[in-house]
mmCIF file of C-alpha atoms in Angstrom:
data_model
loop_
_atom_site.group_PDB
_atom_site.id
_atom_site.type_symbol
_atom_site.label_atom_id
_atom_site.label_comp_id
_atom_site.label_asym_id
_atom_site.label_seq_id
_atom_site.Cartn_x
_atom_site.Cartn_y
_atom_site.Cartn_z
ATOM 1 C CA MET A 1 59.056 165.550 148.898
ATOM 2 C CA LEU A 2 56.333 163.121 149.498
ATOM 3 C CA SER A 3 56.313 161.755 145.816
ATOM 4 C CA VAL A 4 60.206 160.643 146.341
ATOM 5 C CA ALA A 5 59.161 158.892 149.582
ATOM 6 C CA ARG A 6 56.586 156.878 148.063
ATOM 7 C CA SER A 7 58.728 156.093 145.122
ATOM 8 C CA SER A 8 61.539 154.601 147.305
ATOM 9 C CA SER A 9 59.131 152.801 149.471
ATOM 10 C CA GLY A 10 57.277 150.963 146.143
ATOM 11 C CA VAL A 11 61.226 150.091 145.003
ATOM 12 C CA ILE A 12 61.838 148.486 148.461
ATOM 13 C CA VAL A 13 58.266 146.536 148.418
ATOM 14 C CA ALA A 14 59.269 145.461 144.987
ATOM 15 C CA ALA A 15 62.786 144.372 145.828
ATOM 16 C CA LEU A 16 61.479 142.578 148.952
ATOM 17 C CA THR A 17 58.686 140.802 146.792
ATOM 18 C CA ALA A 18 61.117 139.816 144.459
ATOM 19 C CA ALA A 19 63.435 138.667 146.942
ATOM 20 C CA ALA A 20 60.401 136.140 148.803
ATOM 21 C CA LEU A 21 59.470 134.735 145.098
ATOM 22 C CA ALA A 22 63.238 133.982 144.580
ATOM 23 C CA GLY A 23 63.391 132.303 147.982
ATOM 24 C CA VAL A 24 60.257 130.331 147.626
ATOM 25 C CA GLY A 25 61.416 129.059 144.064
ATOM 26 C CA PHE A 26 64.563 127.863 145.556
ATOM 27 C CA LEU A 27 62.773 125.939 148.267
ATOM 28 C CA ALA A 28 60.486 124.484 145.719
ATOM 29 C CA TYR A 29 63.688 123.336 143.814
ATOM 30 C CA GLN A 30 65.338 121.971 146.883
ATOM 31 C CA ALA A 31 61.990 120.113 148.016
ATOM 32 C CA GLU A 32 61.668 118.598 144.497
ATOM 33 C CA ALA A 33 65.403 117.360 144.651
ATOM 34 C CA ALA A 34 64.884 115.893 148.091
ATOM 35 C CA PRO A 35 66.198 112.248 148.658
ATOM 36 C CA ASP A 36 62.415 111.133 149.637
ATOM 37 C CA LYS A 37 61.841 111.173 146.060
ATOM 38 C CA PRO A 38 63.242 107.731 145.509
ATOM 39 C CA ALA A 39 62.062 107.006 141.703
ATOM 40 C CA ARG A 40 63.825 110.257 140.405
ATOM 41 C CA HIS A 41 66.993 109.549 142.271
ATOM 42 C CA ALA A 42 66.901 105.862 141.277
ATOM 43 C CA ALA A 43 66.379 106.850 137.753
ATOM 44 C CA ALA A 44 69.345 109.194 137.886
ATOM 45 C CA ALA A 45 71.320 106.548 139.470
ATOM 46 C CA GLY A 46 70.551 104.192 137.010
ATOM 47 C CA LYS A 47 71.804 106.732 134.305
ATOM 48 C CA ASP A 48 75.399 107.047 136.017
ATOM 49 C CA LYS A 49 75.622 103.168 136.132
ATOM 50 C CA ALA A 50 74.798 102.809 132.678
ATOM 51 C CA SER A 51 77.762 104.994 131.344
ATOM 52 C CA GLN A 52 81.476 104.461 131.800
ATOM 53 C CA PRO A 53 84.010 107.441 132.112
ATOM 54 C CA GLY A 54 83.762 109.494 129.005
ATOM 55 C CA GLY A 55 80.012 109.036 128.766
ATOM 56 C CA ARG A 56 80.018 105.926 126.587
ATOM 57 C CA PRO A 57 77.475 103.320 127.601
ATOM 58 C CA ALA A 58 78.687 100.335 129.685
ATOM 59 C CA ALA A 59 78.392 96.745 128.229
ATOM 60 C CA GLY A 60 74.458 95.933 128.582
ATOM 61 C CA GLY A 61 73.995 99.564 129.601
ATOM 62 C CA ALA A 62 70.696 100.729 130.758
ATOM 63 C CA SER A 63 68.731 97.702 129.723
ATOM 64 C CA GLN A 64 70.828 95.551 131.850
ATOM 65 C CA ASP A 65 70.198 97.770 134.947
ATOM 66 C CA LYS A 66 66.531 97.969 133.960
ATOM 67 C CA GLY A 67 66.400 94.105 134.243
ATOM 68 C CA GLN A 68 68.374 94.109 137.492
ATOM 69 C CA GLU A 69 66.098 96.978 138.775
ATOM 70 C CA GLN A 70 62.960 94.975 138.018
ATOM 71 C CA ASP A 71 64.254 91.767 139.738
ATOM 72 C CA ARG A 72 64.975 93.796 142.776
ATOM 73 C CA ASN A 73 61.202 95.308 142.516
ATOM 74 C CA ALA A 74 59.701 91.835 141.856
ATOM 75 C CA VAL A 75 57.902 90.546 144.912
ATOM 76 C CA PRO A 76 59.318 87.514 146.156
ATOM 77 C CA ALA A 77 57.923 83.967 145.196
ATOM 78 C CA ALA A 78 56.162 82.119 147.993
ATOM 79 C CA SER A 79 55.619 85.053 150.067
ATOM 80 C CA GLY A 80 51.771 84.767 150.292
ATOM 81 C CA THR A 81 49.044 86.540 148.713
ATOM 82 C CA GLY A 82 46.633 89.469 149.274
ATOM 83 C CA MET A 83 47.619 92.708 151.198
ATOM 84 C CA ARG A 84 50.850 92.052 152.933
ATOM 85 C CA VAL A 85 54.464 93.371 153.922
ATOM 86 C CA VAL A 86 56.902 91.169 152.632
ATOM 87 C CA TYR A 87 60.569 91.190 154.392
ATOM 88 C CA ALA A 88 63.412 89.310 152.542
ATOM 89 C CA LEU A 89 66.104 88.640 155.156
ATOM 90 C CA ALA A 90 68.768 87.962 152.662
ATOM 91 C CA GLN A 91 68.060 90.953 150.495
ATOM 92 C CA LYS A 92 67.535 93.216 153.402
ATOM 93 C CA ARG A 93 64.351 94.539 151.381
ATOM 94 C CA VAL A 94 60.901 95.180 152.124
ATOM 95 C CA TRP A 95 57.721 95.003 149.700
ATOM 96 C CA LEU A 96 54.405 96.680 150.590
ATOM 97 C CA VAL A 97 52.023 94.523 148.523
ATOM 98 C CA GLY A 98 48.289 95.630 147.984
ATOM 99 C CA ALA A 99 45.541 93.133 147.593
ATOM 100 C CA ASP A 100 46.277 92.927 143.708
ATOM 101 C CA GLY A 101 49.488 91.307 144.471
ATOM 102 C CA LYS A 102 51.582 94.096 143.359
ATOM 103 C CA ALA A 103 54.093 96.221 145.072
ATOM 104 C CA SER A 104 53.371 99.770 145.685
ATOM 105 C CA ARG A 105 56.523 100.322 147.465
ATOM 106 C CA THR A 106 59.852 98.468 148.010
ATOM 107 C CA PHE A 107 62.907 99.642 149.659
ATOM 108 C CA ASP A 108 66.346 98.590 151.518
ATOM 109 C CA VAL A 109 66.406 98.147 155.238
ATOM 110 C CA ALA A 110 69.172 97.884 157.885
ATOM 111 C CA PRO A 111 68.424 94.974 160.041
ATOM 112 C CA SER A 112 69.757 94.609 163.776
ATOM 113 C CA ALA A 113 71.934 91.711 165.187
ATOM 114 C CA VAL A 114 68.872 89.408 165.560
ATOM 115 C CA SER A 115 66.457 88.614 162.680
ATOM 116 C CA PRO A 116 63.275 86.862 163.002
ATOM 117 C CA GLN A 117 62.518 83.273 161.645
ATOM 118 C CA ALA A 118 61.063 83.006 158.090
ATOM 119 C CA GLY A 119 57.221 82.803 158.510
ATOM 120 C CA THR A 120 53.682 84.596 158.343
ATOM 121 C CA TYR A 121 53.143 87.179 161.297
ATOM 122 C CA ALA A 122 50.697 90.107 161.859
ATOM 123 C CA VAL A 123 51.380 93.562 162.867
ATOM 124 C CA THR A 124 50.729 93.550 166.747
ATOM 125 C CA SER A 125 51.380 97.152 167.680
ATOM 126 C CA ARG A 126 52.496 100.527 166.428
ATOM 127 C CA SER A 127 54.062 103.522 167.983
ATOM 128 C CA ALA A 128 54.546 107.002 166.606
ATOM 129 C CA THR A 129 57.532 107.956 168.320
ATOM 130 C CA ILE A 130 59.583 106.106 171.192
ATOM 131 C CA THR A 131 63.281 105.174 172.227
ATOM 132 C CA GLY A 132 64.318 102.143 170.584
ATOM 133 C CA SER A 133 65.950 99.020 172.261
ATOM 134 C CA ASP A 134 69.176 100.361 171.154
ATOM 135 C CA GLY A 135 68.698 103.767 172.636
ATOM 136 C CA ILE A 136 67.880 105.583 169.477
ATOM 137 C CA PRO A 137 64.919 107.864 169.250
ATOM 138 C CA VAL A 138 62.699 106.291 166.554
ATOM 139 C CA GLU A 139 59.367 107.048 165.000
ATOM 140 C CA HIS A 140 56.926 105.222 162.587
ATOM 141 C CA VAL A 141 57.456 101.888 164.658
ATOM 142 C CA VAL A 142 55.484 98.829 163.394
ATOM 143 C CA ARG A 143 56.005 95.678 165.518
ATOM 144 C CA PHE A 144 55.054 92.284 164.044
ATOM 145 C CA HIS A 145 56.650 89.817 166.532
ATOM 146 C CA ALA A 146 58.384 88.845 169.720
ATOM 147 C CA ALA A 147 60.643 85.794 170.571
ATOM 148 C CA ASN A 148 63.094 85.004 173.446
ATOM 149 C CA GLY A 149 62.863 88.754 174.885
ATOM 150 C CA VAL A 150 63.585 90.414 171.171
ATOM 151 C CA VAL A 151 60.740 92.400 169.708
ATOM 152 C CA PHE A 152 60.792 92.651 166.055
ATOM 153 C CA GLY A 153 59.554 95.659 164.157
ATOM 154 C CA PHE A 154 59.971 98.361 161.321
ATOM 155 C CA SER A 155 61.093 101.899 162.236
ATOM 156 C CA ALA A 156 62.941 104.762 161.224
ATOM 157 C CA ALA A 157 65.636 106.796 163.203
ATOM 158 C CA VAL A 158 64.919 110.236 163.945
ATOM 159 C CA ASP A 159 68.416 110.997 163.251
ATOM 160 C CA GLY A 160 68.491 108.716 160.024
ATOM 161 C CA SER A 161 71.029 106.341 161.602
ATOM 162 C CA SER A 162 71.068 102.519 161.057
ATOM 163 C CA PRO A 163 71.329 99.951 163.946
ATOM 164 C CA ASN A 164 74.768 98.649 164.763
ATOM 165 C CA PRO A 165 74.581 94.700 164.149
ATOM 166 C CA ASN A 166 77.796 94.495 166.011
ATOM 167 C CA SER A 167 76.824 96.288 169.139
ATOM 168 C CA GLY A 168 76.478 93.384 171.290
ATOM 169 C CA LYS A 169 72.703 94.133 172.138
ATOM 170 C CA ARG A 170 70.171 91.694 171.169
ATOM 171 C CA THR A 171 67.695 93.965 169.187
ATOM 172 C CA GLY A 172 65.103 93.276 166.442
ATOM 173 C CA ALA A 173 65.025 96.684 164.978
ATOM 174 C CA ILE A 174 64.648 96.705 161.126
ATOM 175 C CA ARG A 175 65.397 100.163 160.019
ATOM 176 C CA GLU A 176 64.117 102.448 157.181
ATOM 177 C CA LYS A 177 64.937 105.594 155.888
ATOM 178 C CA PRO A 178 62.182 108.198 157.186
ATOM 179 C CA ALA A 179 60.094 108.313 154.028
ATOM 180 C CA ASP A 180 59.852 104.476 153.994
ATOM 181 C CA GLY A 181 59.149 104.609 157.581
ATOM 182 C CA ARG A 182 56.154 106.991 156.728
ATOM 183 C CA ALA A 183 54.984 104.661 153.816
ATOM 184 C CA MET A 184 55.019 101.605 156.432
ATOM 185 C CA TRP A 185 53.130 103.539 158.901
ATOM 186 C CA GLU A 186 50.506 104.522 156.473
ATOM 187 C CA PHE A 187 50.387 100.825 155.066
ATOM 188 C CA ALA A 188 50.847 98.509 157.506
ATOM 189 C CA VAL A 189 47.756 99.126 160.257
ATOM 190 C CA SER A 190 47.306 96.663 163.218
ATOM 191 C CA GLY A 191 46.649 92.938 162.079
ATOM 192 C CA THR A 192 48.363 93.612 158.603
ATOM 193 C CA LYS A 193 50.131 90.283 157.417
ATOM 194 C CA VAL A 194 53.881 90.622 157.586
ATOM 195 C CA VAL A 195 55.594 87.758 155.597
ATOM 196 C CA VAL A 196 59.371 87.077 156.456
ATOM 197 C CA VAL A 197 61.220 84.972 153.595
ATOM 198 C CA PRO A 198 64.699 83.904 153.848
#
C-alpha cells in the first residue's frame, strides 16, 4: 500500500515539474518575441515589405528597404558633434548619439500640438513618473526646454498612448514607446545636449 502512494506522488511531482518547465519555456518564448525587441521586429517587417503577394520579391526588394532603413537611421547632418540627443521635427524621430558621433539607438516619436524651435538645448530635469500636462500618467520624463508656458520633454505614457495634437491643449510632450523611454532615461542625464533640427 505504501509503495502505491509513493508511486502516485512521484507521478504527480513529475507531471507538475513538466508543466512548470513548459510554462517557463512558453514565457521565455513570449519575452523573446516582445515588441521591445526592435531589431528583430524591424528585420521581420523588412522581409514582409520586400515581397509581394505570392512570395515574389518586390521591385528593388530587400536592398531598397535596407537603403531606406539606413537613411532613417543616419544621424541628421548639422546636428552637432559629441554625445547628444537629436530630435528631427519633420521626421518625428530621435537619435541617441554617442561621443563617437554614431547613433546607439533611433526611434519614432509622437509629438504634441506644440513643437520646440530648432536649436541646441540641454536636459534640465527628469522625473521617473508624473502625470503629463495632458493628464496622462507618464514615465521616464526627460525635459529640455520651456517657452511661453509650454514645457518640452520626452516621455512614455504608462498606457502606451500618444498625445492628441488636436486636443486644443498647448503641450510639449514628445511621446516614446516604453522601451524607447527607458533607453532615453538611461542615456539623457541632466545636462545632456539635445539638438532639435527641422
